[in-house]
Structure formats: structure tokens, C-alpha cells
Coordinates of C-alpha atoms in Angstrom, one line a residue:
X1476 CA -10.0 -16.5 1.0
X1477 CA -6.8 -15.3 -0.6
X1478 CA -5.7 -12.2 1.9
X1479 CA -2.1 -10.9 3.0
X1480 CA -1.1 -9.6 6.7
X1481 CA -2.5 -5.8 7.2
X1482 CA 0.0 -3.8 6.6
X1483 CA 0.2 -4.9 3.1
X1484 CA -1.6 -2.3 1.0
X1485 CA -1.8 0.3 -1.6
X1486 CA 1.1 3.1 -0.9
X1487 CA 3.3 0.9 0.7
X1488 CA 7.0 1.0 0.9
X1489 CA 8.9 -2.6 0.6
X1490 CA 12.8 -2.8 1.4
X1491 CA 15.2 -2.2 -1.3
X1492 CA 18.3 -4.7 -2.1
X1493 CA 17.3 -7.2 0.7
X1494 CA 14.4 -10.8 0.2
X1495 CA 10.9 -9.1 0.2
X1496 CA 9.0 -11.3 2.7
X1497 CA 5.3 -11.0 2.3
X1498 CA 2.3 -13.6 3.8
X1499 CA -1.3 -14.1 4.5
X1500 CA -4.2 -17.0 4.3
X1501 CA -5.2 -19.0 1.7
X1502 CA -6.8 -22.5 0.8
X1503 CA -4.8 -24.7 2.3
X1504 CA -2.2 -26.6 -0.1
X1505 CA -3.2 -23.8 -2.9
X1506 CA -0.1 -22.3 -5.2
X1507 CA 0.5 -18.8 -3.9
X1508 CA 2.4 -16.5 -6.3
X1509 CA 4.3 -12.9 -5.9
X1510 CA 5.0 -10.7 -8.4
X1511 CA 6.6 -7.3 -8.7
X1512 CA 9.3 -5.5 -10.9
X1513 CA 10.3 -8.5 -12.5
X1514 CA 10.8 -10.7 -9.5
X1515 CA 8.4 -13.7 -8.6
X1516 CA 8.0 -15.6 -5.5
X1517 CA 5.6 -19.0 -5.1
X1518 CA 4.5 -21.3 -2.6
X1519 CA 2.1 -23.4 -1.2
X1520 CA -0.4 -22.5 1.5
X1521 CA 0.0 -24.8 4.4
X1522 CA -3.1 -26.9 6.2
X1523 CA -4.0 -24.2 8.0
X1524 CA -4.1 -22.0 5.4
X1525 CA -1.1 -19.7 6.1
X1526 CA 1.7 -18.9 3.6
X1527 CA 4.7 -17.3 3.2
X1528 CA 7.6 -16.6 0.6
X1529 CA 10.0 -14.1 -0.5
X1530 CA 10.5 -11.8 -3.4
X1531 CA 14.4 -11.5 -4.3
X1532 CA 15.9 -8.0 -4.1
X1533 CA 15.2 -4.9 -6.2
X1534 CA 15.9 -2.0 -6.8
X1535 CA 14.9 1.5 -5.7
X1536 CA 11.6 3.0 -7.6
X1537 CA 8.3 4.8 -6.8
X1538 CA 5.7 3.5 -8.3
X1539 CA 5.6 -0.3 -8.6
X1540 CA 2.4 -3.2 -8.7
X1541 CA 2.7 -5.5 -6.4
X1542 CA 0.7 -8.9 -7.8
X1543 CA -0.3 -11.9 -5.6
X1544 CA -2.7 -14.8 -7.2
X1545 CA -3.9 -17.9 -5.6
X1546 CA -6.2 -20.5 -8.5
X1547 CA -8.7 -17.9 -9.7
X1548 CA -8.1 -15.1 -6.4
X1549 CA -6.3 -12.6 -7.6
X1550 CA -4.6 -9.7 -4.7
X1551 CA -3.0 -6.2 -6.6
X1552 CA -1.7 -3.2 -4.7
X1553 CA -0.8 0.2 -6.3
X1554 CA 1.8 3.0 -5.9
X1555 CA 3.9 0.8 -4.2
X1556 CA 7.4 2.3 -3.6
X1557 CA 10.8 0.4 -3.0
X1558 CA 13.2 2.0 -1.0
X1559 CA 14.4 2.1 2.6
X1560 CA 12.2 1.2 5.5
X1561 CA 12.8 1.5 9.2
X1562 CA 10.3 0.5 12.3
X1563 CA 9.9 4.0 14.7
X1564 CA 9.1 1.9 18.1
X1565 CA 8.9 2.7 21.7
X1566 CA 6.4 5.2 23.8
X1567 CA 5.6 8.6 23.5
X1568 CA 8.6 10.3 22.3
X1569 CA 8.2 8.1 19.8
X1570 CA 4.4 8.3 19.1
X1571 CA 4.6 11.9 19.1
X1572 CA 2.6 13.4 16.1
X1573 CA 3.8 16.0 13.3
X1574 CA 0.7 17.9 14.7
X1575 CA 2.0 18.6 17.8
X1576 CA 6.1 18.9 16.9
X1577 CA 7.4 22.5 17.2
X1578 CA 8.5 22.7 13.3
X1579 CA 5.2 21.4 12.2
X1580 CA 4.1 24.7 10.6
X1581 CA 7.3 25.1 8.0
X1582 CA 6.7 21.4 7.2
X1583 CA 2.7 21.7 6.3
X1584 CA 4.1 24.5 3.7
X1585 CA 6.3 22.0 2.1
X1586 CA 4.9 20.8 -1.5
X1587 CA 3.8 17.0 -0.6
X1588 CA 6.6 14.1 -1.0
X1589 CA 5.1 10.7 -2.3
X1590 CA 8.5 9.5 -1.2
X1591 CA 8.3 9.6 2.1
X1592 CA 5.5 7.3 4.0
X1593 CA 4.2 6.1 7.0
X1594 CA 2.2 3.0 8.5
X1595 CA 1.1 3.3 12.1
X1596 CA 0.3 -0.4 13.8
X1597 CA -2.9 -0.1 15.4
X1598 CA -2.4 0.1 19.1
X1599 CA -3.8 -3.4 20.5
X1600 CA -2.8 -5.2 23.5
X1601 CA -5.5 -7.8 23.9
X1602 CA -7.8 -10.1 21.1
X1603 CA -10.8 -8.9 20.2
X1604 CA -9.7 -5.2 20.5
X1605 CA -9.9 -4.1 16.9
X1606 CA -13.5 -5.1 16.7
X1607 CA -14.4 -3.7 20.1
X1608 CA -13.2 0.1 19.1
X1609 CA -13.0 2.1 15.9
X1610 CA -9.9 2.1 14.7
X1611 CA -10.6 3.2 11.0
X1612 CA -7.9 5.9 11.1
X1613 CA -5.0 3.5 12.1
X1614 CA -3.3 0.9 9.8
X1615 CA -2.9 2.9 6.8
X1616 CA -0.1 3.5 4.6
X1617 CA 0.3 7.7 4.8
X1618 CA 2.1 9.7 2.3
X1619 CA 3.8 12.9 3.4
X1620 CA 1.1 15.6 2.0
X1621 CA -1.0 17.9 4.0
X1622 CA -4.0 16.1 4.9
X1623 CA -1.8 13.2 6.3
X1624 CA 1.7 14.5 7.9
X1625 CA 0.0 15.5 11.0
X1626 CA -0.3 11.6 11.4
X1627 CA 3.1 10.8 10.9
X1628 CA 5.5 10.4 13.9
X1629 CA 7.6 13.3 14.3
X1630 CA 10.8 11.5 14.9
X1631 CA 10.2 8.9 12.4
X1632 CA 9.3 12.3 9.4
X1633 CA 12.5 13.9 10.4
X1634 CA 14.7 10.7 10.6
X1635 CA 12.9 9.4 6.7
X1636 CA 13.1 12.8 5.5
X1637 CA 17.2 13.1 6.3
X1638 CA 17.7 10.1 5.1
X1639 CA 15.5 10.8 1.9
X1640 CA 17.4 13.6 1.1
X1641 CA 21.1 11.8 1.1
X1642 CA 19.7 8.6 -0.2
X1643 CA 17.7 9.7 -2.9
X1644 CA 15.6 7.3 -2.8
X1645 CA 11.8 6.7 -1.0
X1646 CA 11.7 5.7 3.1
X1647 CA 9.1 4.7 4.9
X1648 CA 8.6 4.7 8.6
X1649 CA 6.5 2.1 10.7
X1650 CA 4.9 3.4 13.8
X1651 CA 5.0 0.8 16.2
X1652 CA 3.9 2.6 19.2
X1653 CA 2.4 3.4 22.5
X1654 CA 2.6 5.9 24.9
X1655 CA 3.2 5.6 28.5
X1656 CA 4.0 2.0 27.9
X1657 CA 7.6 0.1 30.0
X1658 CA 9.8 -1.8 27.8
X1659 CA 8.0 -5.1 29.2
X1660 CA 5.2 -5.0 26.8
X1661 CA 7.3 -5.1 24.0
X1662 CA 9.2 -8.3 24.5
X1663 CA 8.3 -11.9 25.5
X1664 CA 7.2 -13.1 29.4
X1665 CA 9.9 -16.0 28.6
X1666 CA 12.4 -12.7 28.6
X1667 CA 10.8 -10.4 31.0
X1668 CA 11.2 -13.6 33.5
X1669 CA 14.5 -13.7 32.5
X1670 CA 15.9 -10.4 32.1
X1671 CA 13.3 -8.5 34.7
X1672 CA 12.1 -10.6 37.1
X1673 CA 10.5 -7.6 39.0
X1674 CA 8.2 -6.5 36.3
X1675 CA 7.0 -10.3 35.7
X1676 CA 6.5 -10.5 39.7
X1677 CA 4.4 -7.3 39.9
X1678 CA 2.1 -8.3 37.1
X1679 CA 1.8 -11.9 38.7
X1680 CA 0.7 -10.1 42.3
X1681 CA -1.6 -8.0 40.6
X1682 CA -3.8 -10.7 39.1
X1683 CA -3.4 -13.7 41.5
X1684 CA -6.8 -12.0 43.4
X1685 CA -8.2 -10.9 40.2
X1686 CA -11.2 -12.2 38.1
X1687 CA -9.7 -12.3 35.0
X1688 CA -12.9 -12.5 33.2
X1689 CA -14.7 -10.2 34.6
X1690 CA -11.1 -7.7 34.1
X1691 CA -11.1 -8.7 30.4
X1692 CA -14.6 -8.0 30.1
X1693 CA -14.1 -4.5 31.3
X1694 CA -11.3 -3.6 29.1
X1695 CA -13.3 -4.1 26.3
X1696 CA -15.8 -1.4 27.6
X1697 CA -12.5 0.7 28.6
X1698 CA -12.5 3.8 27.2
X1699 CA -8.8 4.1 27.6
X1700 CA -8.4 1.1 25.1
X1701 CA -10.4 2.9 22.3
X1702 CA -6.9 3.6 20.4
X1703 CA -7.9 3.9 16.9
X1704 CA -8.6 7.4 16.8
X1705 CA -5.9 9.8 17.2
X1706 CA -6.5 13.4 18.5
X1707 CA -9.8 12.7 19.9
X1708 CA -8.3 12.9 23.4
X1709 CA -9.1 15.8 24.6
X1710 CA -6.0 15.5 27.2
X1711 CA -3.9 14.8 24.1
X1712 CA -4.6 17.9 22.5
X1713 CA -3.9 20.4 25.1
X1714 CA -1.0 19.4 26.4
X1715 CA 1.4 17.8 23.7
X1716 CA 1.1 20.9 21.6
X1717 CA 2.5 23.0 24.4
X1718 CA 3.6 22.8 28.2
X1719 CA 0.9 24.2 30.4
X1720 CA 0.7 23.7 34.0
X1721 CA -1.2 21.5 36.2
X1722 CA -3.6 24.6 37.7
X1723 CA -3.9 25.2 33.1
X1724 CA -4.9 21.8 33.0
X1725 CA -7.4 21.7 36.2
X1726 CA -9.3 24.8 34.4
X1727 CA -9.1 23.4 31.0
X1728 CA -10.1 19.9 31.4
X1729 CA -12.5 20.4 34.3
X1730 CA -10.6 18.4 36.4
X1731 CA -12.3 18.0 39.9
X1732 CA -11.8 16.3 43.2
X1733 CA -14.6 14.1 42.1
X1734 CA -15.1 9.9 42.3
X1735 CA -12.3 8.5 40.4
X1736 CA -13.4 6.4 37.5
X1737 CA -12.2 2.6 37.8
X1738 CA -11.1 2.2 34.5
X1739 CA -8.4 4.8 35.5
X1740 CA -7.3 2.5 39.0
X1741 CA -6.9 -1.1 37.4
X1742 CA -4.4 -2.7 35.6
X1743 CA -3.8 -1.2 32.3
X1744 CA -3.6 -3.9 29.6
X1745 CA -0.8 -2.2 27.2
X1746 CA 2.1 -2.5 30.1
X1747 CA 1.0 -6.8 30.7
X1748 CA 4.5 -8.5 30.0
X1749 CA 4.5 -9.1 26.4
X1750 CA 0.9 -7.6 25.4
X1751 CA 2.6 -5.3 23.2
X1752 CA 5.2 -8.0 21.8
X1753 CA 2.2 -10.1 21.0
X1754 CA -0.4 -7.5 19.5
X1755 CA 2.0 -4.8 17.4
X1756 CA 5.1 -6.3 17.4
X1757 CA 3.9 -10.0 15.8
X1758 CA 1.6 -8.2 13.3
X1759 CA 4.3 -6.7 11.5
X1760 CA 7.1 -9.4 11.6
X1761 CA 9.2 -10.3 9.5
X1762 CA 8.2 -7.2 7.4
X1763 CA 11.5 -6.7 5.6
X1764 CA 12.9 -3.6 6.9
X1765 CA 16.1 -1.9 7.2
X1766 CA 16.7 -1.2 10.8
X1767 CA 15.0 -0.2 14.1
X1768 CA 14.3 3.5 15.8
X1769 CA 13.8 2.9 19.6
X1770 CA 12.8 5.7 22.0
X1771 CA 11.6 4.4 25.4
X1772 CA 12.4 4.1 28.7
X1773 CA 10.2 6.9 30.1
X1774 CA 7.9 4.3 31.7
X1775 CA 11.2 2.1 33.3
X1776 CA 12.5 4.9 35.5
X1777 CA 10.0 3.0 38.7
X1778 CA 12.3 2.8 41.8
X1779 CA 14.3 -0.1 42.6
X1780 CA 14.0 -0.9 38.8
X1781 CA 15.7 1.3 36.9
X1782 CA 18.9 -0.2 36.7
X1783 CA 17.4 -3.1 35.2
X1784 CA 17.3 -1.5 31.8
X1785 CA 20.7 -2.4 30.3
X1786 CA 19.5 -6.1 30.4
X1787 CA 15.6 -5.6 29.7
X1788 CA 17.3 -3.4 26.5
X1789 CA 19.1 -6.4 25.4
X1790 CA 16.6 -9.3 25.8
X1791 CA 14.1 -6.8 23.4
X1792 CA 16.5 -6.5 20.8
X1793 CA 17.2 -10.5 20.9
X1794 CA 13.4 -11.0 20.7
X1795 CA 12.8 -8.8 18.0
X1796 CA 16.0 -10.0 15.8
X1797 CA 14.8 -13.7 16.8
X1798 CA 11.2 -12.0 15.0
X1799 CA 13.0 -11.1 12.4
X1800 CA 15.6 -14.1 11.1
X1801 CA 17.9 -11.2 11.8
X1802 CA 20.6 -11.3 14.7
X1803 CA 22.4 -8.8 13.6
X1804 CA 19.2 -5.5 12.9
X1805 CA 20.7 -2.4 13.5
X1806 CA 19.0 -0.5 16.7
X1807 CA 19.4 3.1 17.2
X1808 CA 18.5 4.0 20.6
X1809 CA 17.6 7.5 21.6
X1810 CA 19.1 8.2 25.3
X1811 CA 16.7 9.7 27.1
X1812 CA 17.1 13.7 27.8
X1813 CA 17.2 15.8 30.8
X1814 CA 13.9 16.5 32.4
X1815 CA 12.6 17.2 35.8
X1816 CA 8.9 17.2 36.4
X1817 CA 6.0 17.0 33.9
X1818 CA 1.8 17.5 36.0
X1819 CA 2.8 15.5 39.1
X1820 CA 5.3 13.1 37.8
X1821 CA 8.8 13.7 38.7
X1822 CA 12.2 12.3 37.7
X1823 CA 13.1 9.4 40.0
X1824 CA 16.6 8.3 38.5
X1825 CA 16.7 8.5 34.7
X1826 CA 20.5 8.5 35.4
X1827 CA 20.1 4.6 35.9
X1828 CA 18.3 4.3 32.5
X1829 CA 20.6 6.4 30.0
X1830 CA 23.5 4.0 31.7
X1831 CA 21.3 1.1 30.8
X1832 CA 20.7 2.6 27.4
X1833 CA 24.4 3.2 26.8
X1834 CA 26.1 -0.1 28.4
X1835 CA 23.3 -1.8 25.9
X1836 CA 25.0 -0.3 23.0
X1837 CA 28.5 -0.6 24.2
X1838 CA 27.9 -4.4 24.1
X1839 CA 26.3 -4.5 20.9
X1840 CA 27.9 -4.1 17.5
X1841 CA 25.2 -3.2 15.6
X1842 CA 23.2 -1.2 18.6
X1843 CA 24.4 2.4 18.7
X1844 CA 23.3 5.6 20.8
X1845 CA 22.2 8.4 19.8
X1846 CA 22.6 11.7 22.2
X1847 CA 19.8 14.4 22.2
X1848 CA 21.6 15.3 25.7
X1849 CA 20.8 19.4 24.7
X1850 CA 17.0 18.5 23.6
X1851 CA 14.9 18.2 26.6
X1852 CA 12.6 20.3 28.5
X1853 CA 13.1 20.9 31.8
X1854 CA 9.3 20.8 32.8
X1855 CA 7.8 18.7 29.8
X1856 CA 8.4 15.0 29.4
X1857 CA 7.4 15.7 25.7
X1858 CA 10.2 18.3 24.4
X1859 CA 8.4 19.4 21.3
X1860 CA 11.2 19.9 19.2
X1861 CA 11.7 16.5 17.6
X1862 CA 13.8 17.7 14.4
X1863 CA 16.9 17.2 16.7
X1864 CA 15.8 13.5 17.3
X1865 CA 15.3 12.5 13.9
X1866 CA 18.1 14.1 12.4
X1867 CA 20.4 13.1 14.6
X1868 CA 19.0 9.2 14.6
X1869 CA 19.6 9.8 10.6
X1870 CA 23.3 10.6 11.2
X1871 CA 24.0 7.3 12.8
X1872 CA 22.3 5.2 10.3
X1873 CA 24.4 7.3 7.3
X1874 CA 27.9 6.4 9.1
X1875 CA 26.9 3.0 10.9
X1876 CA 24.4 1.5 8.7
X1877 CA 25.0 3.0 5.4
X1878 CA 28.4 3.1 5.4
X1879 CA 29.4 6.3 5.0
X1880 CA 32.5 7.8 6.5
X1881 CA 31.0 10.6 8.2
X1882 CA 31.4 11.7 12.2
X1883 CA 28.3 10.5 14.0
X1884 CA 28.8 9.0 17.2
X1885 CA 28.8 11.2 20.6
X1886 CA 32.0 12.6 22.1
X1887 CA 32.8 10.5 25.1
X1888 CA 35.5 10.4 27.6
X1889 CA 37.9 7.5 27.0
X1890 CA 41.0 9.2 29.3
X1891 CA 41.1 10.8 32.3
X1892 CA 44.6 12.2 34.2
X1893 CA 44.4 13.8 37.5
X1894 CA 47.0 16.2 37.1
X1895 CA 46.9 17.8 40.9
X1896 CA 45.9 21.3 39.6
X1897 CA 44.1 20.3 37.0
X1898 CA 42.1 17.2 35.4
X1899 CA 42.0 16.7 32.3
X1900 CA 40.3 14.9 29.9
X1901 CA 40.2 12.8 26.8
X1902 CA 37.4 12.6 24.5
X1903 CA 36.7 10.4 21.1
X1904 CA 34.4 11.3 18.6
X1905 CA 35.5 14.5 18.2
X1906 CA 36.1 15.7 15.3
X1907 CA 37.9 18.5 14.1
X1908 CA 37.5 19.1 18.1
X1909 CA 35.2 19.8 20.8
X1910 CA 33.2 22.9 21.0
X1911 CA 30.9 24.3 23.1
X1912 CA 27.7 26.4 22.2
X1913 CA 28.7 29.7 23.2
X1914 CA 32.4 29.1 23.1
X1915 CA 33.4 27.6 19.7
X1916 CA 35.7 25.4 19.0
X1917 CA 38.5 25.2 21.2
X1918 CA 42.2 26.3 20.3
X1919 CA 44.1 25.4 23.8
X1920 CA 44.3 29.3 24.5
X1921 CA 43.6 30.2 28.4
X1922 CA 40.6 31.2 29.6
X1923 CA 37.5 30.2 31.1
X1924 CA 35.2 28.4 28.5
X1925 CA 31.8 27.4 30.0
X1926 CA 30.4 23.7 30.2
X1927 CA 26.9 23.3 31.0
X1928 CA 26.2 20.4 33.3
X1929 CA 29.7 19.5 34.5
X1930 CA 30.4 19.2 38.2
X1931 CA 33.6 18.6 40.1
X1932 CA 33.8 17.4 43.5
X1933 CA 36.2 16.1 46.5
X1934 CA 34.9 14.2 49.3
X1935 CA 31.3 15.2 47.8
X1936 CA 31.9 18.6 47.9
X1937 CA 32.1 20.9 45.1
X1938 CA 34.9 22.4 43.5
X1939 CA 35.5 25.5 41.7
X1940 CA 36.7 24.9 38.5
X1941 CA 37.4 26.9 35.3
X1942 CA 37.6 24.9 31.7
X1943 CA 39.2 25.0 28.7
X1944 CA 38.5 23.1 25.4
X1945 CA 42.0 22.0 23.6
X1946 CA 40.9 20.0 20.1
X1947 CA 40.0 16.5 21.7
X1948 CA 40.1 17.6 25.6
X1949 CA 38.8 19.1 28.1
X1950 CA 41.2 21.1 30.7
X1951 CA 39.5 21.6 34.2
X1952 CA 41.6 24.0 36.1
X1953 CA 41.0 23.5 39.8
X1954 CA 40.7 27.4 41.2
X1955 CA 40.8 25.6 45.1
X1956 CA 42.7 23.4 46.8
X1957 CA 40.7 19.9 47.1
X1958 CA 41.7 17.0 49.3
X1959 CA 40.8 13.8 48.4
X1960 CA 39.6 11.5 45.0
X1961 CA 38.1 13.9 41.9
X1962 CA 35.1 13.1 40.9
X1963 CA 34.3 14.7 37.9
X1964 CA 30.2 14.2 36.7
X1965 CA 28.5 15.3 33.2
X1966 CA 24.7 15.7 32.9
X1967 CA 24.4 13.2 35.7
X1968 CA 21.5 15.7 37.6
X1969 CA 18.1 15.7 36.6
X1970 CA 17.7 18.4 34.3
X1971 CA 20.3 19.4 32.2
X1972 CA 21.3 21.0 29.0
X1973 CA 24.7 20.4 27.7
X1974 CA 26.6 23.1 25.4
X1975 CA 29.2 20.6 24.7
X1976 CA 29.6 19.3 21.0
X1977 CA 31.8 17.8 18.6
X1978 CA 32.2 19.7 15.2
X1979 CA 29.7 17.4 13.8
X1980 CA 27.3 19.1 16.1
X1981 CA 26.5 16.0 18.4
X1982 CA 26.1 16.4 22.0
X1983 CA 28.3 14.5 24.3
X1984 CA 26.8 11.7 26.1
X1985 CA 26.0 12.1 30.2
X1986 CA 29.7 10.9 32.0
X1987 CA 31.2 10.0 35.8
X1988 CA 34.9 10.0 36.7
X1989 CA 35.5 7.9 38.4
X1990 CA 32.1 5.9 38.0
X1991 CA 30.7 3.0 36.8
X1992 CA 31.4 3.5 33.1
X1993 CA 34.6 2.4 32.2
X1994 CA 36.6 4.5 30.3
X1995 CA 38.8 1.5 28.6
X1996 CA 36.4 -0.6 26.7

């Protein structure tokens, strides 16, 4: 009778200096007790049979027992390590696997690390679902060795394994993941109504015609909802480990002109308002954890939509902090990089979303944004190189979360002065001072220094400009007369990839002047 939620097991990773919360079933109105490194934690199972308590903060270690008794029942987990844990959540920039990341190679080589762990929560989105497919291979506690890094989300490895490194101490990642999935599965209808009407609309057309039971009973025959077994999609395989083309895809998969399946036409069940919030997220709260990894947003760029990100962004977070007792979890959101097109799907207006993504954080004090602005692919929605992602997502939690006094933030515009013959303009987060790829860092001396992805135009025409990087600014010399407001725009196109950095090596963020983001805040 005595049991504990799933994702407490052998190899786990519990948070280090902050109430261990662990729960479960039991016989109703039994003692419950907790014990590990010297800490114990009782109560009493409730008439239903559920129970919960707390453990009181420890210290870092690696290889703990983790004891739980209830009358004669009698719960022990092995090799548990304490240390830092963070949840890796969004789609499938997120999701990516170690065994498709571009670095993968180097890091099979590496001699294995018991210190860094991962737990992926099995991708569910209805009751019942778990039993219907084989999910055998999900739910487990990984540790970083050869046989189970190719599991691990590459983001999440690279992020752990930075902050491993400085910390000294073990991290584990939890997966909570799905790809191809709009942020509207991960937070509650009551918020989706709220903060994204649309979405809730759609989904409400959709069924109002439907027989629901005779939908439900299809999805558990679904072959798309058989989640539990990683690379066995033959889809999967060929094209996350590289970027082939459609035609390479036609040949390869056998892809024909053929009667479309139906299970590939209906509703899918993982983007339902709040199927995701109520399947993954719920499973795992209130795991005690550190912070939150989000990369999504993918799946929001739908037109006439987009622009509802900023608040669909900020009603997650509030559902997942009201999950956790936590209203103040640190977020680290990943803004989304430049891309194009990717077998048939094009970029409609990611432009709306990284604004979204950036006016979240802006209005957040413990939301911050992390810029991969020089990491995508222009033809790949997956860029393969995910070392960028992680490590950059590791420098923000070492200055914001951690405290220490490093440069981590973006450089962003925060003055602009229209000079006649030239504009320039004022950047924070710089540094020791802007550089560019090519260029290097910028002494103020003349000459033309290169930005990727900046545009200058007057009365929407373009203007021919030359730059020049002097420590915190950046000099646009105008090389033609131009009549009219300047508008000066940053990695505002579709695909981009910027060359501009600060001398911590972080990208700056996308940028319109005049526009819509304010430069006094």
C-alpha cells in the first residue's frame, strides 16, 4: 500500500539547502516517516490515503539512502544524490536528445559522471495512456554514462554539466517535454481562457460536433500517442540527426501520395488546453527543485496569435509557481532563434513571439532571457548544436540565480540619438564592450565594422550605412542622405545570424528603433 509519486526512485537527485518535499499513498490515517542524512520528516496519511511532508535542508553529497516507513511497510531508495535540480520544459528544442546534438560524439568519449542525472516525465496527455502504450524506457532516473546520455536532453546535459563544473556539486535535469506541442497544454484552461482566449475558442469549435467517446477511444489505438519509446520513430531518426530535404525525406521514408491515415487529421490530444499541465506537469509538482529551463514557442507562431505570447508566457509561469508554493521560481527562457523554413513549414512571424518572450521577462524579476540569436539554422527548426543553449542558460542561472557577479545578460539597446549623419546607439550589458565576430572588440577608431542583421531605413526604404563599435555603442554612419524618421531594426527578419556580442560572448537580443520595445524601462 505504502508507495511514493513516480519519480521518486533509485539515482535520484533531491534539491540541496531548500525543504525536501516528497508524497505518495498509504493507509489512510497511518504515520508516514522520511529519513535521509540525518533529517526526518513524519505525517499522517489522510482518508484518502495520500500524504505528504518535508525533509528540512541538506547539504550537498552523492550517495545518500533515502528511508520512508509506514507500520510494518517499509520504502528505501539508493545512490541518491543531493545537489541542484532544475525542470528542462517546453517542445522540441527542448526534448532534443544527446543522440542527435552535434557535440554528441566528444561527449560519449567522456569517462561517465554519476553527478550529473536525468528523469524524463513520460509524455501523457490523457488517463489511461501509460497502460495503453509501452512506456518502459521513460520515467527513469539516468546517469550521464554511455549507455544512457543519448537519453538525456541536450540542452538540459549542457546547462547541468556547466553548472556541475562551477558548482561542484551533483545537478539533475527533469525532462518535462513534448515536441510540437503550443504553450496551451502546459498551463490551466482557467488560464488559457484568461490569458488566450483564441486557443481555448479553437479547441471548443473543434469538439462541439465531435463524439468524444468515440475520439477518446481512438487515441488510445493512436499510434502517435505511443510515447514511451524514444527513437523508434523512424521520422525521428532521420531527420533530427541532420537537415535533409523534403525530396531526402520522400525517398527515405517512402512517403507517397497515398490515403492519409486519420490518426494523422484529428485533433491531437498533447496541444488540448491544459492536457499537458494536467498529465506531466501535476506528476512532478511540488518536486523541490531549483529553477525552470523553458524552450518553446515553436508551436505559438499560428497567425493572428502570435502576439499573444507575452501573456500566455506569464499565466504559465503563475500556474506553475502556484504548483509549486513558489511565486517567485526562477524561469530562464530561451528566445527563439532565427529560422526560415523546415519540410513545408515556414516562419509566419516568430518576430511577435521573441517580443512576447522578452516583454515576459522584462516584467518579471525573477524571469530572465537568454539569447541564442547566432544559434539557429536557417533551414532546420532543430539547430543541432545545443551546447550554445545550455551553456548560455547556465550563465544566467550563475549571475541571476546563484549570485554570482559575472556578465550574463544580452547587450540591449537602452539609448538611441539621431544625430543627422549618423545614429548612434547605446547598449547595456556590455562588458568590457561590444564586439562583433569578425571585428573584435571595438576601440572607436573609423572604419567600417560589419553587423549581421542590422537594417536602416527612411520612409521604408533602406539606407546605406557603415558601423562602428565604440566600447558600449554602436556608430551608424549614414553614407546617403535620408529624408524622414530612422528606423533602425536588429534580427527582426526571419533568418538571421547576428555577429554582435558583448565580451562575455552573449549575443545581443533582436531590437527596433523606434518600435514597440521601449528603450527606458
Amino acid at each position: 500500500m505504502l508507495k511514493t509519486a513516480e519519480i521518486f526512485q533509485d539515482n535520484m537527485i533531491v534539491q540541496r539547502e531548500k525543504p525536501v518535499i516528497i508524497w505518495g499513498q498509504g493507509t489512510p490515517g497511518e504515520r508516514v516517516t522520511a529519513m535521509m542524512q540525518g533529517r526526518t520528516g513524519e505525517t499522517k496519511a489522510r482518508p484518502d490515503g495520500s500524504w505528504r511532508l518535508a525533509l528540512s535542508p541538506m547539504e550537498a553529497s552523492e550517495d545518500e539512502t533515502l528511508r520512508i516507513t509506514s507500520g510494518a511497510e517499509e520504502i528505501i531508495y539508493t545512490h541518491v544524490a543531493v545537489g541542484e535540480v532544475w525542470i528542462g520544459a517546453g517542445q522540441s528544442n527542448m526534448e532534443f536528445h544527446m543522440r542527435y546534438e552535434k557535440h554528441r560524439n566528444e561527449e560519449f568519449a567522456l569517462p561517465k559522471n554519476p553527478r550529473l542525472r536525468f528523469y524524463d516525465v513520460p509524455e501523457v496527455s490523457y488517463d489511461g495512456q501509460l497502460d495503453d502504450f509501452d512506456y518502459s524506457a521513460m520515467g527513469i532516473w539516468r546517469q550521464a554514462n554511455r549507455e544512457d546520455l543519448e537519453y538525456f536532453s541536450a540542452v538540459g546535459y549542457y546547462f547541468q554539466k556547466a553548472l556541475e563544473n562551477g558548482l561542484h556539486v551533483p545537478v539533475g535535469i527533469i525532462g518535462c517535454n513534448w515536441g510540437g506541442t503550443p504553450s496551451c497544454a502546459w498551463m490551466s484552461r482557467e488560464t488559457v481562457a484568461k490569458a488566450g482566449r483564441p486557443w481555448m475558442e479553437d479547441y471548443e469549435n473543434q469538439i462541439k460536433d465531435m463524439d468524444m467517446e468515440k475520439y477518446w477511444q481512438m487515441q488510445r489505438t493512436n499510434p502517435l500517442n505511443g510515447r514511451g519509446t524514444p527513437f523508434s520513430d523512424p521520422f525521428g531518426e532521420f531527420v533530427l540527426p541532420s537537415t535533409p530535404t523534403q525530396e531526402e525525406v520522400n525517398e527515405k521514408m517512402g512517403f507517397d501520395q497515398g490515403e492519409v491515415p486519420e490518426y494523422l487529421t484529428m485533433m491531437h490530444s498533447e496541444s488540448i488546453p491544459g492536457a499537458l499541465y494536467e498529465h506531466m506537469v501535476k506528476k512532478i509538482a511540488p518536486y523541490t527543485v531549483r529553477g525552470c529551463l523553458w524552450y518553446q514557442g515553436e508551436s505559438d507562431d499560428v497567425p493572428g496569435r502570435q502576439h499573444l505570447y507575452k501573456d500566455m508566457l506569464t499565466g504559465l509561469i503563475g500556474d506553475w509557481r502556484a504548483l509549486w508554493q513558489d511565486d517567485r521560481l526562477p524561469f530562464l527562457v530561451v528566445q527563439l532563434p532565427g529560422w526560415a523554413t523546415w519540410l513545408g513549414s515556414v516562419n509566419m512571424d516568430y518576430a511577435a513571439i521573441r517580443l512576447g518572450q522578452q516583454q515576459a521577462a522584462d516584467t518579471d524579476s525573477d524571469v530572465w532571457l537568454c539569447s541564442i540569436s547566432d544559434g539557429g539554422q536557417e533551414n532546420d527548426i532543430h539547430p543541432k548544436d545545443k551546447k550554445i543553449v545550455g551553456q548560455r542558460l547556465a550563465l544566467l542561472a550563475r549571475g541571476h540565480v546563484y549570485g554570482e557577479n559575472i556578465l550574463c545578460d544580452p547587450p540591449r539597446p537602452i539609448k538611441a540619438e539621431d544625430k543627422g549623419s549618423c545614429i548612434e546607439i547605446t547598449f547595456e550589458n556590455t562588458g568590457h564592450g561590444l564586439i562583433t565576430a569578425s571585428g573584435g572588440p571595438g576601440d572607436g577608431t573609423p572604419g567600417n565594422t560589419p553587423i549581421e542583421a542590422l537594417e536602416v531605413t527612411a520612409r521604408g526604404k533602406p539606407v546605406a550605412y557603415e558601423a562602428a563599435i565604440d566600447r558600449d555603442k554602436v556608430i551608424l554612419t549614414l553614407k546617403e542622405k535620408a529624408e524622414g524618421p530612422r528606423v533602425v531594426r536588429f534580427a527582426r527578419g526571419k533568418w538571421y545570424k547576428v555577429n554582435l556580442y558583448n565580451s562575455a560572448g552573449v549575443p545581443a537580443i533582436p531590437f527596433e528603433i523606434p518600435g514597440e520595445i521601449p528603450l527606458e524601462r
